[in-house]
Amino acid sequence: MSEIGEISPGIGTGVREAAEVEPFADILVRHGLSLVRDRVHTLQVNTGYLCNLRCRHCHLEAGPGRKEIMSRETMAAIVSFARRFPFQVIDITGGAPELVPDLPFLVDGLAPLAPRLMLRTNLSAVSGAARESLLALCVAHRVVLVASFPSTNPSQADAQRGAGATETAIAVLKRLNTAGYGVEGTGLELDLVSNPVDAVLPVSQESAERKFRHDLLKKWGVAFNHLYTFANVPLGRFQTWLRRTGNYERYVKTVVEAFNPSAIEGLMCRTLLSVSWDGFLYDCDFNLAVGRSNGDRKVHVSDVRELPPPGAPIATGDYCYACTAGSGFT
Ligand code: SF4
């Protein structure tokens, strides 16, 4: 098995070849900026690339055929890491974390170690008894659920995620509401994440949240706490789709032209570390996707002696333009 499986080469060089883009490092210099760390408070744990869906915007090219999933041994190493270096937020993502057999072991281990434990879900990876037992675990640990839900228009959402995806997602959101998630006064937080369905930047988070809240309540009686909108990063399957549909150059031009110097300060990579399914550290999930570690060698969580201090450099590539477009990817 290769270290990052079937990942495509990324836009580190591809963007420049395709669209004569000013290197991301150069635009920072031109604006008198540097992208360096602040105090690290969040650990993102990528449990692997196995997923039941094959979404076209996925920068990791996750899908049903992927074999990379986190072992119990790696989970134990991450729990030990999080005990040695307390984080305010731990964010479990994938792929579809629900498909990783030892996920309950990871949740049980991490929940006491951070005030906020988040679990990403595509709302369709598990069903029946498996879903109910995971839900009970999440309720017991007050895990924050972060569900991907691209659009309140079923035909748009199904185009991104596959036929029938919206119907399944709505049924699961209703079940989560019944369990108290997203319902005021329960303390069980249910957040949604929406990525644009097409080759465009997201609309403002505020207006999207208003629309989603209105539509979900009116059409399906579903409630949630917060909506986050993110630009799609032109890596992996999204890059392949952009190229196949002739949208690649236009999309790259769009994110480059939308470069917002004031987004740098709030970028998530300033305060977050990302750990891969096999236990190695990266500056963010996009660096993880292209296998770009910080420094000349990968560092395993078991070998970490100190967290990167404020001012430490962050590994960047031209894909960073997707994070600094408009209001930024925070
Ligand atoms: S891709 Fe985004 S999060 Fe990652 S290093 Fe670049 S700006 Fe930071």
CSV table of C-alpha atoms and ligand atoms in Angstrom, one decimal:
chain,number,residue,atom,x,y,z
A,1,MET,CA,0.0,0.0,0.0
A,2,SER,CA,1.4,3.4,-0.9
A,3,GLU,CA,1.6,6.0,1.8
A,4,ILE,CA,-1.3,8.0,0.5
A,5,GLY,CA,-2.9,5.5,-1.9
A,6,GLU,CA,-4.3,6.7,-5.2
A,7,ILE,CA,-4.0,10.4,-4.5
A,8,SER,CA,-3.5,12.5,-7.7
A,9,PRO,CA,-0.5,14.9,-7.9
A,10,GLY,CA,-2.3,18.0,-6.6
A,11,ILE,CA,-2.0,21.6,-7.7
A,12,GLY,CA,1.3,22.4,-6.2
A,13,THR,CA,2.7,22.5,-9.8
A,14,GLY,CA,-0.6,21.9,-11.7
A,15,VAL,CA,-2.1,25.3,-10.9
A,16,ARG,CA,0.9,27.2,-12.2
A,17,GLU,CA,1.1,25.0,-15.4
A,18,ALA,CA,-2.6,25.5,-16.1
A,19,ALA,CA,-3.1,29.1,-15.2
A,20,GLU,CA,0.2,30.8,-14.7
A,21,VAL,CA,-0.5,31.4,-11.1
A,22,GLU,CA,1.8,33.5,-8.9
A,23,PRO,CA,3.2,31.0,-6.3
A,24,PHE,CA,1.3,31.3,-3.0
A,25,ALA,CA,4.6,31.9,-1.2
A,26,ASP,CA,5.3,34.9,-3.5
A,27,ILE,CA,1.9,36.5,-3.0
A,28,LEU,CA,2.4,36.4,0.7
A,29,VAL,CA,5.8,38.2,0.3
A,30,ARG,CA,4.2,40.8,-2.0
A,31,HIS,CA,1.6,41.6,0.6
A,32,GLY,CA,4.2,41.7,3.4
A,33,LEU,CA,2.6,38.7,5.0
A,34,SER,CA,3.9,35.4,6.5
A,35,LEU,CA,1.8,32.3,7.3
A,36,VAL,CA,3.2,31.0,10.7
A,37,ARG,CA,1.7,29.3,13.6
A,38,ASP,CA,-0.2,30.7,16.5
A,39,ARG,CA,-0.7,28.6,19.6
A,40,VAL,CA,-2.0,25.1,18.6
A,41,HIS,CA,-5.4,24.3,20.2
A,42,THR,CA,-7.0,21.8,17.8
A,43,LEU,CA,-6.1,18.3,16.7
A,44,GLN,CA,-7.8,16.9,13.6
A,45,VAL,CA,-7.7,13.1,13.4
A,46,ASN,CA,-8.2,11.7,9.9
A,47,THR,CA,-9.3,8.1,10.4
A,48,GLY,CA,-8.7,7.0,6.8
A,49,TYR,CA,-10.0,7.2,3.3
A,50,LEU,CA,-12.7,4.5,3.4
A,51,CYS,CA,-16.1,6.0,2.6
A,52,ASN,CA,-19.4,4.7,1.4
A,53,LEU,CA,-19.8,7.7,-0.9
A,54,ARG,CA,-17.6,9.0,-3.7
A,55,CYS,CA,-18.3,12.7,-3.6
A,56,ARG,CA,-16.9,14.6,-6.6
A,57,HIS,CA,-15.5,17.4,-4.4
A,58,CYS,CA,-13.5,15.1,-2.2
A,59,HIS,CA,-9.8,16.3,-2.0
A,60,LEU,CA,-8.8,12.9,-0.5
A,61,GLU,CA,-10.5,10.8,-3.1
A,62,ALA,CA,-12.1,8.8,-0.4
A,63,GLY,CA,-14.5,6.0,-1.5
A,64,PRO,CA,-15.6,2.4,-1.0
A,65,GLY,CA,-12.5,1.0,-2.6
A,66,ARG,CA,-10.0,2.6,-0.2
A,67,LYS,CA,-8.2,0.4,2.2
A,68,GLU,CA,-6.5,3.0,4.4
A,69,ILE,CA,-8.1,3.0,7.8
A,70,MET,CA,-6.8,3.8,11.3
A,71,SER,CA,-5.7,0.8,13.4
A,72,ARG,CA,-6.4,0.4,17.1
A,73,GLU,CA,-2.6,0.7,17.7
A,74,THR,CA,-2.5,4.1,15.9
A,75,MET,CA,-5.6,5.2,17.9
A,76,ALA,CA,-3.9,4.3,21.1
A,77,ALA,CA,-0.9,6.4,20.0
A,78,ILE,CA,-3.1,9.4,19.3
A,79,VAL,CA,-4.9,9.1,22.6
A,80,SER,CA,-1.5,9.1,24.3
A,81,PHE,CA,-0.4,12.1,22.3
A,82,ALA,CA,-3.6,14.0,23.2
A,83,ARG,CA,-3.0,13.2,26.9
A,84,ARG,CA,0.6,14.5,26.7
A,85,PHE,CA,-0.5,17.7,24.8
A,86,PRO,CA,-4.0,18.8,25.8
A,87,PHE,CA,-6.1,20.2,23.0
A,88,GLN,CA,-9.2,22.4,23.3
A,89,VAL,CA,-10.8,20.8,20.3
A,90,ILE,CA,-10.4,17.3,18.7
A,91,ASP,CA,-12.0,16.8,15.4
A,92,ILE,CA,-12.4,13.3,14.1
A,93,THR,CA,-12.8,13.1,10.3
A,94,GLY,CA,-12.3,10.8,7.3
A,95,GLY,CA,-13.4,9.3,4.8
A,96,ALA,CA,-16.3,8.1,6.8
A,97,PRO,CA,-15.1,7.6,10.4
A,98,GLU,CA,-18.2,5.5,11.1
A,99,LEU,CA,-16.8,2.8,8.9
A,100,VAL,CA,-13.6,2.4,11.0
A,101,PRO,CA,-14.3,-0.6,13.2
A,102,ASP,CA,-12.5,0.8,16.3
A,103,LEU,CA,-14.0,4.2,16.2
A,104,PRO,CA,-15.8,3.7,19.6
A,105,PHE,CA,-12.3,3.0,21.1
A,106,LEU,CA,-11.0,6.3,19.7
A,107,VAL,CA,-14.1,8.3,20.9
A,108,ASP,CA,-13.9,6.7,24.4
A,109,GLY,CA,-10.2,7.5,24.6
A,110,LEU,CA,-10.4,11.1,23.3
A,111,ALA,CA,-13.6,12.3,24.9
A,112,PRO,CA,-12.2,12.9,28.4
A,113,LEU,CA,-9.2,14.7,27.0
A,114,ALA,CA,-10.7,17.7,25.2
A,115,PRO,CA,-13.6,20.1,26.1
A,116,ARG,CA,-14.9,19.8,22.6
A,117,LEU,CA,-14.8,16.5,20.6
A,118,MET,CA,-16.2,16.7,17.1
A,119,LEU,CA,-17.2,13.8,14.8
A,120,ARG,CA,-17.7,14.4,11.1
A,121,THR,CA,-20.4,12.4,9.4
A,122,ASN,CA,-21.9,12.2,5.9
A,123,LEU,CA,-25.1,10.9,7.5
A,124,SER,CA,-25.2,7.8,5.4
A,125,ALA,CA,-22.2,5.6,6.3
A,126,VAL,CA,-24.0,3.4,8.8
A,127,SER,CA,-27.6,2.4,9.5
A,128,GLY,CA,-29.8,0.3,11.8
A,129,ALA,CA,-28.2,-1.0,15.0
A,130,ALA,CA,-24.7,0.3,14.1
A,131,ARG,CA,-26.0,3.8,13.8
A,132,GLU,CA,-28.0,3.6,17.0
A,133,SER,CA,-25.1,2.4,19.0
A,134,LEU,CA,-22.8,5.1,17.6
A,135,LEU,CA,-25.5,7.7,18.4
A,136,ALA,CA,-25.8,6.4,22.0
A,137,LEU,CA,-22.0,6.7,22.3
A,138,CYS,CA,-22.0,10.3,21.0
A,139,VAL,CA,-24.8,11.3,23.3
A,140,ALA,CA,-23.0,9.8,26.3
A,141,HIS,CA,-19.8,11.8,25.5
A,142,ARG,CA,-21.7,15.0,24.3
A,143,VAL,CA,-19.8,14.7,21.0
A,144,VAL,CA,-20.4,17.5,18.6
A,145,LEU,CA,-21.7,16.1,15.3
A,146,VAL,CA,-20.7,17.9,12.1
A,147,ALA,CA,-22.7,16.6,9.1
A,148,SER,CA,-22.0,17.3,5.5
A,149,PHE,CA,-25.1,18.6,3.7
A,150,PRO,CA,-24.2,20.4,0.5
A,151,SER,CA,-27.5,21.9,-0.5
A,152,THR,CA,-31.2,22.0,0.4
A,153,ASN,CA,-32.0,21.4,-3.3
A,154,PRO,CA,-32.1,17.6,-3.5
A,155,SER,CA,-31.1,17.4,-7.2
A,156,GLN,CA,-28.0,19.6,-6.6
A,157,ALA,CA,-27.0,17.6,-3.5
A,158,ASP,CA,-27.5,14.3,-5.2
A,159,ALA,CA,-25.4,15.4,-8.1
A,160,GLN,CA,-22.5,15.9,-5.7
A,161,ARG,CA,-23.0,12.9,-3.5
A,162,GLY,CA,-25.0,10.3,-5.4
A,163,ALA,CA,-28.6,9.5,-6.1
A,164,GLY,CA,-30.8,9.3,-3.0
A,165,ALA,CA,-28.2,11.0,-0.8
A,166,THR,CA,-30.6,13.8,0.3
A,167,GLU,CA,-33.4,11.5,1.3
A,168,THR,CA,-31.1,9.4,3.5
A,169,ALA,CA,-29.5,12.5,5.0
A,170,ILE,CA,-32.9,14.0,5.9
A,171,ALA,CA,-34.0,10.8,7.6
A,172,VAL,CA,-30.8,10.7,9.7
A,173,LEU,CA,-31.1,14.4,10.6
A,174,LYS,CA,-34.6,13.8,11.8
A,175,ARG,CA,-33.3,10.9,13.9
A,176,LEU,CA,-30.6,13.1,15.4
A,177,ASN,CA,-33.2,15.8,16.2
A,178,THR,CA,-35.3,13.1,18.0
A,179,ALA,CA,-32.2,12.2,20.0
A,180,GLY,CA,-31.8,15.9,21.0
A,181,TYR,CA,-29.1,16.9,18.5
A,182,GLY,CA,-29.6,20.4,17.2
A,183,VAL,CA,-32.4,21.0,19.6
A,184,GLU,CA,-32.2,24.0,21.9
A,185,GLY,CA,-31.6,23.3,25.5
A,186,THR,CA,-30.2,19.8,25.1
A,187,GLY,CA,-26.5,20.8,24.8
A,188,LEU,CA,-26.2,18.3,21.9
A,189,GLU,CA,-24.7,20.3,19.0
A,190,LEU,CA,-25.4,19.4,15.4
A,191,ASP,CA,-23.6,21.5,12.8
A,192,LEU,CA,-23.8,21.3,9.1
A,193,VAL,CA,-21.1,21.8,6.5
A,194,SER,CA,-21.9,22.8,2.9
A,195,ASN,CA,-19.4,22.9,0.0
A,196,PRO,CA,-20.5,24.4,-3.3
A,197,VAL,CA,-21.9,21.8,-5.7
A,198,ASP,CA,-20.4,23.5,-8.8
A,199,ALA,CA,-17.1,25.2,-9.7
A,200,VAL,CA,-17.8,28.4,-7.7
A,201,LEU,CA,-16.9,29.9,-4.4
A,202,PRO,CA,-19.4,29.5,-1.5
A,203,VAL,CA,-21.9,32.3,-0.8
A,204,SER,CA,-21.5,34.1,2.6
A,205,GLN,CA,-21.8,31.8,5.6
A,206,GLU,CA,-24.4,34.0,7.2
A,207,SER,CA,-26.8,34.1,4.3
A,208,ALA,CA,-26.3,30.3,3.6
A,209,GLU,CA,-27.1,29.6,7.2
A,210,ARG,CA,-30.3,31.6,7.1
A,211,LYS,CA,-31.4,29.8,3.9
A,212,PHE,CA,-30.6,26.3,5.2
A,213,ARG,CA,-32.3,27.0,8.5
A,214,HIS,CA,-35.4,28.2,6.7
A,215,ASP,CA,-35.5,25.4,4.1
A,216,LEU,CA,-34.7,22.5,6.4
A,217,LEU,CA,-37.4,23.6,8.9
A,218,LYS,CA,-40.0,24.3,6.3
A,219,LYS,CA,-39.4,21.4,4.0
A,220,TRP,CA,-38.5,18.7,6.5
A,221,GLY,CA,-38.9,20.0,10.0
A,222,VAL,CA,-35.2,19.6,10.7
A,223,ALA,CA,-33.2,21.9,13.1
A,224,PHE,CA,-29.5,22.4,13.5
A,225,ASN,CA,-27.1,24.7,15.4
A,226,HIS,CA,-24.6,26.2,12.9
A,227,LEU,CA,-23.8,26.0,9.2
A,228,TYR,CA,-20.2,26.3,7.9
A,229,THR,CA,-19.5,26.9,4.2
A,230,PHE,CA,-16.2,26.0,2.7
A,231,ALA,CA,-14.6,26.5,-0.7
A,232,ASN,CA,-13.7,23.2,-2.5
A,233,VAL,CA,-9.9,22.8,-2.7
A,234,PRO,CA,-8.8,21.7,-6.2
A,235,LEU,CA,-7.1,18.5,-5.2
A,236,GLY,CA,-8.0,14.9,-5.6
A,237,ARG,CA,-11.3,14.0,-7.1
A,238,PHE,CA,-12.4,17.6,-7.3
A,239,GLN,CA,-9.4,18.5,-9.4
A,240,THR,CA,-10.2,15.5,-11.7
A,241,TRP,CA,-13.8,16.7,-12.1
A,242,LEU,CA,-12.7,20.3,-12.8
A,243,ARG,CA,-10.4,19.1,-15.5
A,244,ARG,CA,-12.9,16.7,-17.0
A,245,THR,CA,-15.6,19.4,-17.2
A,246,GLY,CA,-13.2,22.1,-18.6
A,247,ASN,CA,-13.6,24.2,-15.4
A,248,TYR,CA,-10.1,23.8,-14.0
A,249,GLU,CA,-8.5,27.0,-15.2
A,250,ARG,CA,-11.5,29.1,-14.5
A,251,TYR,CA,-11.8,27.8,-11.0
A,252,VAL,CA,-8.2,28.3,-10.2
A,253,LYS,CA,-8.4,31.9,-11.6
A,254,THR,CA,-11.4,32.5,-9.4
A,255,VAL,CA,-9.7,31.4,-6.1
A,256,VAL,CA,-6.5,33.3,-7.0
A,257,GLU,CA,-8.3,36.5,-7.9
A,258,ALA,CA,-10.3,36.2,-4.6
A,259,PHE,CA,-7.1,36.2,-2.5
A,260,ASN,CA,-7.9,38.0,0.7
A,261,PRO,CA,-4.9,39.1,2.7
A,262,SER,CA,-7.0,39.6,5.9
A,263,ALA,CA,-8.0,35.9,5.8
A,264,ILE,CA,-4.4,34.8,6.7
A,265,GLU,CA,-4.7,35.6,10.4
A,266,GLY,CA,-7.7,33.3,10.9
A,267,LEU,CA,-6.6,30.3,8.8
A,268,MET,CA,-7.1,27.0,10.6
A,269,CYS,CA,-3.5,25.8,10.0
A,270,ARG,CA,-2.3,28.5,12.4
A,271,THR,CA,-3.9,26.7,15.4
A,272,LEU,CA,-4.5,23.1,14.2
A,273,LEU,CA,-2.5,19.9,13.6
A,274,SER,CA,-3.7,17.1,11.4
A,275,VAL,CA,-2.9,13.5,12.0
A,276,SER,CA,-3.2,10.9,9.3
A,277,TRP,CA,-4.8,7.4,9.5
A,278,ASP,CA,-1.3,6.0,10.1
A,279,GLY,CA,-0.4,8.5,12.8
A,280,PHE,CA,1.8,11.1,11.1
A,281,LEU,CA,1.4,14.8,11.6
A,282,TYR,CA,0.7,17.4,8.9
A,283,ASP,CA,-0.1,21.1,9.1
A,284,CYS,CA,-3.7,20.5,7.7
A,285,ASP,CA,-5.8,18.0,5.9
A,286,PHE,CA,-4.8,19.4,2.5
A,287,ASN,CA,-1.1,19.0,3.1
A,288,LEU,CA,-2.1,15.5,4.3
A,289,ALA,CA,-3.9,14.9,1.0
A,290,VAL,CA,-0.8,15.6,-1.0
A,291,GLY,CA,1.6,14.0,1.5
A,292,ARG,CA,3.5,17.3,2.2
A,293,SER,CA,4.8,17.1,5.8
A,294,ASN,CA,6.3,20.1,7.6
A,295,GLY,CA,10.1,19.7,7.3
A,296,ASP,CA,12.1,17.1,5.5
A,297,ARG,CA,10.6,14.0,7.3
A,298,LYS,CA,7.3,12.8,8.5
A,299,VAL,CA,6.9,12.8,12.3
A,300,HIS,CA,4.8,10.2,14.0
A,301,VAL,CA,2.6,11.2,17.0
A,302,SER,CA,4.6,8.8,19.2
A,303,ASP,CA,7.8,10.7,18.5
A,304,VAL,CA,6.5,14.2,19.2
A,305,ARG,CA,8.3,16.0,22.0
A,306,GLU,CA,6.8,19.4,21.7
A,307,LEU,CA,4.1,21.1,19.6
A,308,PRO,CA,5.1,23.7,17.0
A,309,PRO,CA,5.5,27.0,18.9
A,310,PRO,CA,4.0,30.3,17.8
A,311,GLY,CA,6.0,31.7,14.9
A,312,ALA,CA,6.9,28.2,13.5
A,313,PRO,CA,6.6,27.9,9.7
A,314,ILE,CA,3.7,26.1,8.0
A,315,ALA,CA,4.1,24.0,4.9
A,316,THR,CA,2.1,25.6,2.0
A,317,GLY,CA,1.3,25.0,-1.6
A,318,ASP,CA,-0.7,26.7,-4.3
A,319,TYR,CA,-3.8,24.9,-3.0
A,320,CYS,CA,-3.7,27.4,-0.1
A,321,TYR,CA,-5.4,29.9,-2.5
A,322,ALA,CA,-8.6,28.0,-1.9
A,323,CYS,CA,-8.3,28.8,1.8
A,324,THR,CA,-7.6,32.5,1.4
A,325,ALA,CA,-10.4,33.2,-1.2
A,326,GLY,CA,-13.1,35.6,0.0
A,327,SER,CA,-13.8,35.3,3.7
A,328,GLY,CA,-11.3,32.4,4.0
A,329,PHE,CA,-11.3,28.8,5.2
A,330,THR,CA,-11.0,29.0,9.0
B,1,SF4,S1,-4.1,24.5,2.5
B,1,SF4,FE1,-5.2,26.0,3.8
B,1,SF4,S2,-5.1,25.2,5.9
B,1,SF4,FE2,-3.6,24.1,4.7
B,1,SF4,S3,-1.6,25.2,4.9
B,1,SF4,FE3,-2.6,26.1,3.1
B,1,SF4,S4,-3.8,27.8,3.9
B,1,SF4,FE4,-3.3,26.6,5.7
